[in-house]
Short mmCIF file of C-alpha atoms in Angstrom, two decimals:
data_model
loop_
_atom_site.label_atom_id
_atom_site.label_comp_id
_atom_site.label_asym_id
_atom_site.label_seq_id
_atom_site.Cartn_x
_atom_site.Cartn_y
_atom_site.Cartn_z
CA MET A 1 -0.03 0.09 0.00
CA GLU A 2 1.27 3.43 -0.94
CA SER A 3 2.32 5.76 1.88
CA LYS A 4 0.24 8.83 2.00
CA LYS A 5 2.02 12.15 1.29
CA LYS A 6 1.52 14.92 3.99
CA GLY A 7 -1.12 17.26 2.75
CA GLU A 8 -2.25 15.37 -0.23
CA GLY A 9 -6.01 15.41 -0.68
CA LYS A 10 -6.54 18.56 1.22
CA GLU A 11 -7.74 20.36 -2.00
CA ALA A 12 -10.08 17.41 -2.56
CA MET A 13 -11.76 18.17 0.73
CA LYS A 14 -12.26 21.94 0.33
CA ARG A 15 -14.24 24.09 -1.99
CA THR A 16 -12.03 25.85 -4.37
CA VAL A 17 -14.84 28.30 -4.99
CA PRO A 18 -16.60 29.94 -2.10
CA ILE A 19 -20.24 28.83 -1.48
CA TRP A 20 -21.62 32.34 -2.05
CA VAL A 21 -20.50 32.19 -5.67
CA THR A 22 -22.83 29.16 -6.05
CA TYR A 23 -25.64 30.89 -4.66
CA VAL A 24 -25.15 34.03 -6.76
CA LEU A 25 -25.04 31.76 -9.87
CA ILE A 26 -28.25 30.08 -8.70
CA LEU A 27 -29.85 33.49 -8.50
CA ALA A 28 -28.44 34.48 -11.91
CA SER A 29 -29.74 31.21 -13.48
CA ILE A 30 -33.28 31.83 -12.04
CA ALA A 31 -33.18 35.33 -13.37
CA CYS A 32 -32.25 33.90 -16.75
CA ILE A 33 -35.20 31.43 -16.64
CA ALA A 34 -37.58 34.27 -15.74
CA PHE A 35 -36.15 36.59 -18.52
CA GLY A 36 -36.57 33.81 -21.07
CA ILE A 37 -40.16 33.14 -20.05
CA CYS A 38 -40.89 36.77 -20.25
CA ARG A 39 -39.39 36.89 -23.81
CA GLY A 40 -41.79 34.08 -24.98
CA GLU A 41 -38.96 31.56 -25.38
CA VAL A 42 -41.17 28.98 -23.79
CA ASP A 43 -43.54 29.21 -26.78
CA THR A 44 -40.72 28.51 -29.02
CA VAL A 45 -39.67 25.52 -27.13
CA LEU A 46 -43.25 24.24 -27.11
CA LYS A 47 -43.75 24.92 -30.87
CA LYS A 48 -40.69 22.92 -31.70
CA ALA A 49 -41.57 20.07 -29.33
CA ILE A 50 -45.10 19.40 -30.30
CA ASN A 51 -44.12 18.94 -34.03
CA ILE A 52 -42.10 15.90 -35.15
CA CYS A 53 -38.54 17.24 -35.53
CA MET A 54 -37.50 15.97 -38.94
CA GLU A 55 -33.92 16.83 -38.40
CA CYS A 56 -33.78 15.10 -34.87
CA ILE A 57 -35.09 11.75 -36.44
CA GLY A 58 -33.02 11.85 -39.53
CA LEU A 59 -35.44 12.78 -42.21
CA GLY A 60 -34.26 16.26 -43.24
CA MET B 1 -30.91 -10.66 1.18
CA ALA B 2 -28.46 -7.90 0.92
CA LYS B 3 -29.18 -5.25 -1.73
CA LYS B 4 -26.72 -5.00 -4.52
CA PRO B 5 -25.23 -1.49 -4.42
CA GLY B 6 -26.15 0.38 -7.56
CA ALA B 7 -29.60 -1.36 -7.86
CA LEU B 8 -31.43 1.79 -6.55
CA ARG B 9 -29.60 3.78 -9.29
CA LYS B 10 -30.78 1.38 -11.97
CA CYS B 11 -34.42 1.51 -10.65
CA VAL B 12 -34.27 5.33 -10.61
CA GLN B 13 -32.98 5.53 -14.18
CA ALA B 14 -35.37 2.98 -15.56
CA GLY B 15 -38.30 4.63 -13.65
CA TRP B 16 -37.41 8.05 -14.92
CA GLY B 17 -36.97 6.77 -18.39
CA ILE B 18 -40.42 5.19 -18.28
CA LEU B 19 -42.02 8.25 -16.64
CA SER B 20 -40.54 10.86 -19.05
CA ASN B 21 -41.73 8.68 -22.13
CA ALA B 22 -45.02 7.63 -20.77
CA TYR B 23 -47.30 8.83 -23.58
CA VAL B 24 -48.40 5.26 -24.66
CA LYS B 25 -50.81 6.53 -27.32
CA GLY B 26 -47.83 7.62 -29.33
CA PHE B 27 -46.58 4.02 -29.66
CA LEU B 28 -49.83 2.76 -31.01
CA PRO B 29 -49.90 1.90 -34.76
CA GLY B 30 -51.99 4.25 -37.00
CA GLY B 31 -49.64 7.20 -37.99
CA PRO B 32 -47.09 9.11 -36.20
CA SER B 33 -48.39 10.80 -33.18
CA ILE B 34 -46.48 12.63 -30.44
CA TYR B 35 -47.46 14.24 -27.20
CA LYS B 36 -48.76 17.80 -27.92
CA GLY B 37 -49.60 19.05 -24.42
CA GLU B 38 -48.37 21.77 -22.03
CA LEU B 39 -45.85 19.64 -20.35
CA LYS B 40 -43.49 19.97 -23.42
CA LYS B 41 -43.01 23.59 -22.26
CA ILE B 42 -40.60 22.09 -19.69
CA CYS B 43 -37.35 20.36 -20.61
CA VAL B 44 -36.47 17.01 -19.09
CA PRO B 45 -33.00 17.21 -17.36
CA GLY B 46 -31.48 14.42 -19.41
CA MET B 47 -31.03 13.66 -23.14
CA ASN B 48 -34.48 12.60 -24.24
CA CYS B 49 -35.65 13.32 -27.76
CA TYR B 50 -38.93 15.34 -27.80
CA SER B 51 -39.86 13.40 -31.20
CA CYS B 52 -39.87 10.12 -29.28
CA PRO B 53 -43.55 8.91 -29.59
CA GLY B 54 -43.67 8.65 -25.88
CA ALA B 55 -41.93 11.87 -24.74
CA LEU B 56 -43.90 14.01 -22.31
CA GLY B 57 -41.18 16.70 -22.08
CA SER B 58 -38.71 18.51 -24.21
CA CYS B 59 -35.19 17.70 -25.00
CA PRO B 60 -32.98 20.56 -23.48
CA ILE B 61 -30.28 20.43 -26.15
CA GLY B 62 -32.99 20.50 -29.06
CA SER B 63 -34.83 23.14 -27.13
CA MET B 64 -31.76 25.38 -26.88
CA GLN B 65 -30.96 24.94 -30.56
CA ALA B 66 -34.65 25.69 -31.44
CA VAL B 67 -34.41 29.05 -29.74
CA PHE B 68 -30.80 29.79 -31.28
CA ASP B 69 -31.87 28.94 -34.77
CA ALA B 70 -35.28 30.88 -34.72
CA ARG B 71 -35.53 33.65 -37.12
CA GLN B 72 -35.02 36.24 -34.51
CA ARG B 73 -31.67 34.77 -33.49
CA LYS B 74 -32.17 34.85 -29.86
CA PHE B 75 -30.03 33.51 -26.99
CA ALA B 76 -31.71 30.70 -25.19
CA PHE B 77 -32.10 32.35 -21.68
CA TYR B 78 -34.90 30.03 -20.53
CA VAL B 79 -33.11 26.65 -21.41
CA VAL B 80 -29.55 27.83 -20.60
CA GLY B 81 -30.74 29.14 -17.23
CA TYR B 82 -32.70 25.87 -16.55
CA LEU B 83 -29.67 23.74 -17.35
CA ALA B 84 -27.41 26.03 -15.40
CA LEU B 85 -29.77 25.75 -12.35
CA ILE B 86 -29.74 21.94 -12.59
CA GLY B 87 -25.87 22.09 -12.97
CA LEU B 88 -25.58 24.32 -9.94
CA LEU B 89 -27.72 22.17 -7.73
CA ALA B 90 -26.35 18.83 -8.69
CA GLY B 91 -23.55 18.93 -11.29
CA ARG B 92 -23.69 15.71 -13.31
CA PHE B 93 -26.04 13.85 -11.06
CA VAL B 94 -28.54 13.77 -13.72
CA CYS B 95 -26.04 11.96 -16.08
CA GLY B 96 -25.85 9.10 -13.44
CA TRP B 97 -29.40 8.92 -12.38
CA LEU B 98 -31.78 10.60 -14.82
CA CYS B 99 -30.73 9.78 -18.30
CA LEU B 100 -32.28 7.01 -20.22
CA PHE B 101 -29.57 6.98 -22.92
CA GLY B 102 -27.01 6.64 -20.19
CA LEU B 103 -28.91 3.59 -18.79
CA ILE B 104 -29.02 2.00 -22.21
CA GLN B 105 -25.23 2.36 -22.62
CA GLU B 106 -24.77 0.88 -19.10
CA LEU B 107 -26.80 -2.14 -19.94
CA LEU B 108 -25.09 -2.59 -23.27
CA TYR B 109 -21.68 -2.57 -21.18
CA LYS B 110 -23.05 -5.40 -19.07
CA ILE B 111 -22.89 -7.80 -21.99
CA PRO B 112 -20.04 -10.21 -21.15
CA THR B 113 -17.19 -9.29 -23.50
CA PRO B 114 -13.65 -8.21 -23.03
CA LYS B 115 -13.71 -4.46 -22.09
CA LEU B 116 -11.65 -1.97 -23.70
CA LYS B 117 -9.48 0.19 -21.67
CA ILE B 118 -8.65 3.52 -23.66
CA PRO B 119 -5.03 4.66 -22.94
CA ASP B 120 -4.82 8.01 -21.02
CA LYS B 121 -2.95 9.46 -23.90
CA ILE B 122 -6.00 9.05 -25.97
CA ASP B 123 -8.74 9.17 -23.52
CA LYS B 124 -7.91 12.59 -21.91
CA PRO B 125 -7.75 14.67 -25.04
CA LEU B 126 -10.85 12.87 -26.39
CA ARG B 127 -12.95 14.02 -23.31
CA TYR B 128 -12.47 17.55 -24.53
CA PHE B 129 -14.26 16.69 -27.77
CA LYS B 130 -17.76 16.88 -26.05
CA TYR B 131 -16.99 20.60 -25.23
CA VAL B 132 -16.10 21.27 -28.85
CA ILE B 133 -19.64 19.47 -29.78
CA LEU B 134 -21.25 21.77 -27.23
CA PHE B 135 -19.72 25.16 -28.33
CA VAL B 136 -19.69 24.44 -32.01
CA MET B 137 -22.62 22.23 -32.90
CA VAL B 138 -24.98 23.48 -30.14
CA PHE B 139 -24.08 27.03 -29.62
CA ALA B 140 -22.21 28.62 -32.55
CA LEU B 141 -23.59 26.84 -35.73
CA PRO B 142 -27.35 27.08 -34.97
CA PHE B 143 -26.70 30.71 -33.87
CA PHE B 144 -24.65 32.03 -36.76
CA VAL B 145 -25.39 29.83 -39.78
CA ARG B 146 -28.45 30.77 -41.56
CA SER B 147 -30.22 29.52 -44.67
CA LYS B 148 -31.26 31.98 -47.32
CA TYR B 149 -34.69 32.22 -45.60
CA GLY B 150 -32.90 33.41 -42.39
CA ILE B 151 -33.44 30.24 -40.43
CA GLY B 152 -30.89 28.21 -38.71
CA GLU B 153 -30.68 24.52 -38.23
CA PRO B 154 -30.34 22.29 -35.04
CA PHE B 155 -26.85 21.08 -36.15
CA PHE B 156 -26.20 18.62 -33.25
CA CYS B 157 -29.66 17.11 -33.58
CA LYS B 158 -29.56 16.89 -37.30
CA TYR B 159 -25.94 15.45 -37.86
CA ILE B 160 -24.94 13.72 -34.73
CA CYS B 161 -27.52 13.00 -32.02
CA PRO B 162 -27.94 9.15 -31.84
CA VAL B 163 -30.57 9.67 -29.05
CA GLY B 164 -33.00 11.24 -31.76
CA THR B 165 -32.43 8.25 -34.02
CA LEU B 166 -33.02 5.77 -31.38
CA GLU B 167 -36.02 7.10 -29.49
CA GLY B 168 -37.57 9.15 -32.21
CA GLY B 169 -36.41 8.13 -35.72
CA ILE B 170 -36.60 4.38 -35.48
CA PRO B 171 -39.92 4.01 -33.66
CA LEU B 172 -41.61 6.71 -36.05
CA VAL B 173 -40.29 5.25 -39.17
CA LEU B 174 -41.34 1.65 -38.07
CA LEU B 175 -44.88 2.93 -37.18
CA ASN B 176 -45.30 4.96 -40.30
CA ASP B 177 -45.23 3.86 -44.04
CA SER B 178 -45.02 7.32 -45.63
CA MET B 179 -42.02 8.18 -43.42
CA ARG B 180 -40.36 5.00 -44.46
CA ALA B 181 -40.61 6.14 -48.08
CA THR B 182 -38.71 9.33 -47.37
CA LEU B 183 -35.61 7.95 -45.83
CA GLY B 184 -32.41 9.32 -47.32
CA TRP B 185 -28.68 9.70 -46.71
CA LEU B 186 -29.11 11.61 -43.46
CA PHE B 187 -31.13 8.86 -41.81
CA ARG B 188 -28.55 6.35 -42.97
CA TRP B 189 -25.72 8.56 -41.66
CA LYS B 190 -27.52 8.95 -38.16
CA LEU B 191 -28.22 5.21 -38.24
CA LEU B 192 -24.52 4.41 -38.67
CA LEU B 193 -23.65 6.86 -35.80
CA LEU B 194 -26.17 5.08 -33.55
CA ILE B 195 -24.69 1.71 -34.48
CA ILE B 196 -21.29 2.78 -33.74
CA CYS B 197 -22.49 4.22 -30.40
CA ILE B 198 -24.31 1.01 -29.46
CA LEU B 199 -21.42 -1.30 -30.46
CA SER B 200 -18.81 0.71 -28.72
CA SER B 201 -21.01 0.72 -25.60
CA VAL B 202 -20.59 -3.01 -25.39
CA PHE B 203 -16.80 -2.65 -24.97
CA ILE B 204 -16.39 0.89 -23.40
CA TYR B 205 -18.41 2.38 -20.58
CA ARG B 206 -20.85 5.14 -21.52
CA PRO B 207 -18.77 6.26 -24.65
CA PHE B 208 -21.30 8.82 -25.77
CA CYS B 209 -21.40 10.39 -22.40
CA LYS B 210 -17.55 10.44 -22.19
CA TYR B 211 -16.69 11.87 -25.47
CA VAL B 212 -19.81 13.20 -27.26
CA CYS B 213 -22.57 14.41 -25.02
CA PRO B 214 -22.90 18.19 -25.01
CA LEU B 215 -25.44 17.94 -22.09
CA GLY B 216 -22.85 16.20 -19.93
CA ALA B 217 -20.30 18.67 -21.04
CA PHE B 218 -22.57 21.51 -19.94
CA TYR B 219 -23.40 20.01 -16.45
CA GLY B 220 -19.67 19.16 -16.19
CA LEU B 221 -18.85 22.93 -16.14
CA PHE B 222 -20.71 23.24 -12.80
CA GLN B 223 -19.16 20.34 -11.00
CA LYS B 224 -16.91 22.38 -8.91
CA VAL B 225 -19.48 24.75 -7.74
CA SER B 226 -22.43 22.59 -7.48
CA LEU B 227 -24.41 22.30 -4.09
CA VAL B 228 -24.49 18.45 -4.27
CA ARG B 229 -20.89 17.31 -4.27
CA MET B 230 -18.50 14.61 -3.31
CA HIS B 231 -16.54 14.93 -0.12
CA MET B 232 -13.28 13.02 0.58
CA ASP B 233 -12.24 12.66 4.26
CA GLU B 234 -8.57 12.94 4.05
CA SER B 235 -7.94 11.58 7.48
CA ALA B 236 -9.83 8.37 6.78
CA CYS B 237 -8.45 7.64 3.21
CA VAL B 238 -5.68 5.09 3.30
CA ASN B 239 -4.92 5.63 -0.54
CA CYS B 240 -5.72 1.97 -1.35
CA GLY B 241 -6.85 3.08 -4.80
CA LEU B 242 -9.99 0.91 -4.81
CA CYS B 243 -12.17 4.10 -5.62
CA ALA B 244 -10.15 4.96 -8.77
CA LYS B 245 -10.17 1.20 -9.88
CA THR B 246 -13.95 0.98 -9.40
CA CYS B 247 -14.72 4.29 -11.27
CA LYS B 248 -15.73 3.36 -14.84
CA MET B 249 -15.64 7.03 -15.86
CA ASN B 250 -11.87 6.92 -15.07
CA VAL B 251 -11.96 9.45 -12.33
CA ASN B 252 -9.69 9.24 -9.23
CA PRO B 253 -12.10 10.38 -6.38
CA CYS B 254 -9.18 10.81 -4.00
CA LYS B 255 -7.53 13.43 -6.11
CA THR B 256 -10.43 15.04 -7.91
CA PRO B 257 -13.78 14.05 -6.16
CA ASN B 258 -15.53 16.82 -8.20
CA SER B 259 -14.14 16.06 -11.51
CA ALA B 260 -16.16 17.16 -14.56
CA GLU B 261 -16.26 13.44 -15.51
CA CYS B 262 -17.92 12.25 -12.35
CA ILE B 263 -21.56 11.36 -12.93
CA ARG B 264 -22.26 10.95 -9.21
CA CYS B 265 -23.02 7.20 -9.55
CA ARG B 266 -21.79 6.53 -5.98
CA GLU B 267 -19.88 3.32 -6.91
CA CYS B 268 -16.65 4.70 -5.37
CA ILE B 269 -18.63 5.54 -2.08
CA ASN B 270 -19.98 2.00 -1.98
CA VAL B 271 -16.55 0.37 -2.48
CA CYS B 272 -14.48 2.61 -0.05
CA PRO B 273 -13.53 0.21 2.83
CA LYS B 274 -12.80 3.26 5.05
CA HIS B 275 -15.89 5.35 4.18
CA ALA B 276 -13.79 8.26 3.34
CA LEU B 277 -15.91 9.33 0.46
CA SER B 278 -19.42 10.67 0.75
CA MET B 279 -21.81 12.77 -1.31
CA GLY B 280 -23.73 15.60 0.28
CA ILE B 281 -25.04 19.19 -0.04
CA CYS B 282 -22.68 22.18 0.00
CA ASP B 283 -20.34 21.10 2.85
CA ASN B 284 -16.92 22.54 2.86
CA SER B 285 -15.33 19.59 4.48
CA VAL B 286 -16.28 16.53 6.48
CA SER B 287 -16.65 17.67 10.08
CA LYS B 288 -15.51 15.49 12.99
CA ASP B 289 -18.95 14.41 13.98
CA LYS B 290 -19.73 13.32 10.36
CA VAL B 291 -16.83 10.86 10.39
CA HIS B 292 -18.14 7.32 9.98
CA PRO B 293 -18.41 5.43 13.26
CA VAL B 294 -16.02 2.72 12.00
CA ILE B 295 -13.38 5.31 11.47
CA GLN B 296 -14.03 6.96 14.84
CA GLU B 297 -13.50 3.65 16.46
CA GLU B 298 -10.37 2.89 14.64
CA LYS B 299 -9.00 6.43 15.60
CA ARG B 300 -10.00 5.77 19.33
CA ARG B 301 -8.13 2.42 19.19
CA SER B 302 -5.06 3.96 17.68
CA LYS B 303 -4.95 6.77 20.23
CA LYS B 304 -5.03 4.14 22.95
CA ASP B 305 -2.20 2.15 21.39
CA VAL B 306 -0.10 5.45 21.38
CA SER B 307 -0.78 6.13 25.01
CA ARG B 308 0.25 2.69 26.03
#
């Protein structure tokens, strides 16, 4: 069995990015979703999804 | 009888696959029919073609391209924000637990044949290929390349995605005569890619996820900042290397527990003899009271030995 070097794995235990960054990014992603909904992107998604996508299935 | 580790994950994968493709009417003969309800406003978190006759939700990668390639050339805030939110909450957890195509590849890998170990020299650079696919085929080309009518194309779905061929193309073509009559080079090309994907899955663990999947690449970008993450208790780890040997995604959980390649399948956690690995929500490190009782007992014993 390999002997363990001192300090090895410490980075593995700790967050390299502070937790507040995650929370800020979560808020930003929620804002993105809200903005997209307000712009009517949901309708674009629905319009594409309820018709058979010929490109997706390989027909053109 | 002891439960086999990983059985729960297989059940969740299968259950989710069935649930997200539960529109039974779509599979009945009598012409192509797909679900057209409001649920399709929402994307499923994993790869699941919205042209699958049973699909109840939308494919996130297809939806993203649909917004990019629309006449107005809009950035897909809704889908990108949605995928970023999932990535920030759980990283690639979706790949390991909620992706039907991932499950199909895993089942194919169970076929008893000699397995192929891709040398690191080839494997590591090849892992970046999925990021190229994400940025070129999903973001750039649908956004910038326009036809003379000002409409873009879903390049990834059209030229690469084997999921669309398997879940959408084959069932629809089988169920519909008129569609069968229109098959051309594109279908044959996509069928070839699907066959390559299926055959390689027998010998390589989840090759599509490792090298091609743009959704996995996207979620992978958030692995280091996601709330649900892997923890490695340095004081408990004995560097036995079992976790790295077990990981079929070729991650070394001791060195990089939150690698962009980890699909949070928990196999390393199950195999660790010292319970040094765990998965949890937004913990900075494993606190003393969270150390496994077995480890605590061992530490107590070693302290006693030292004091003697």
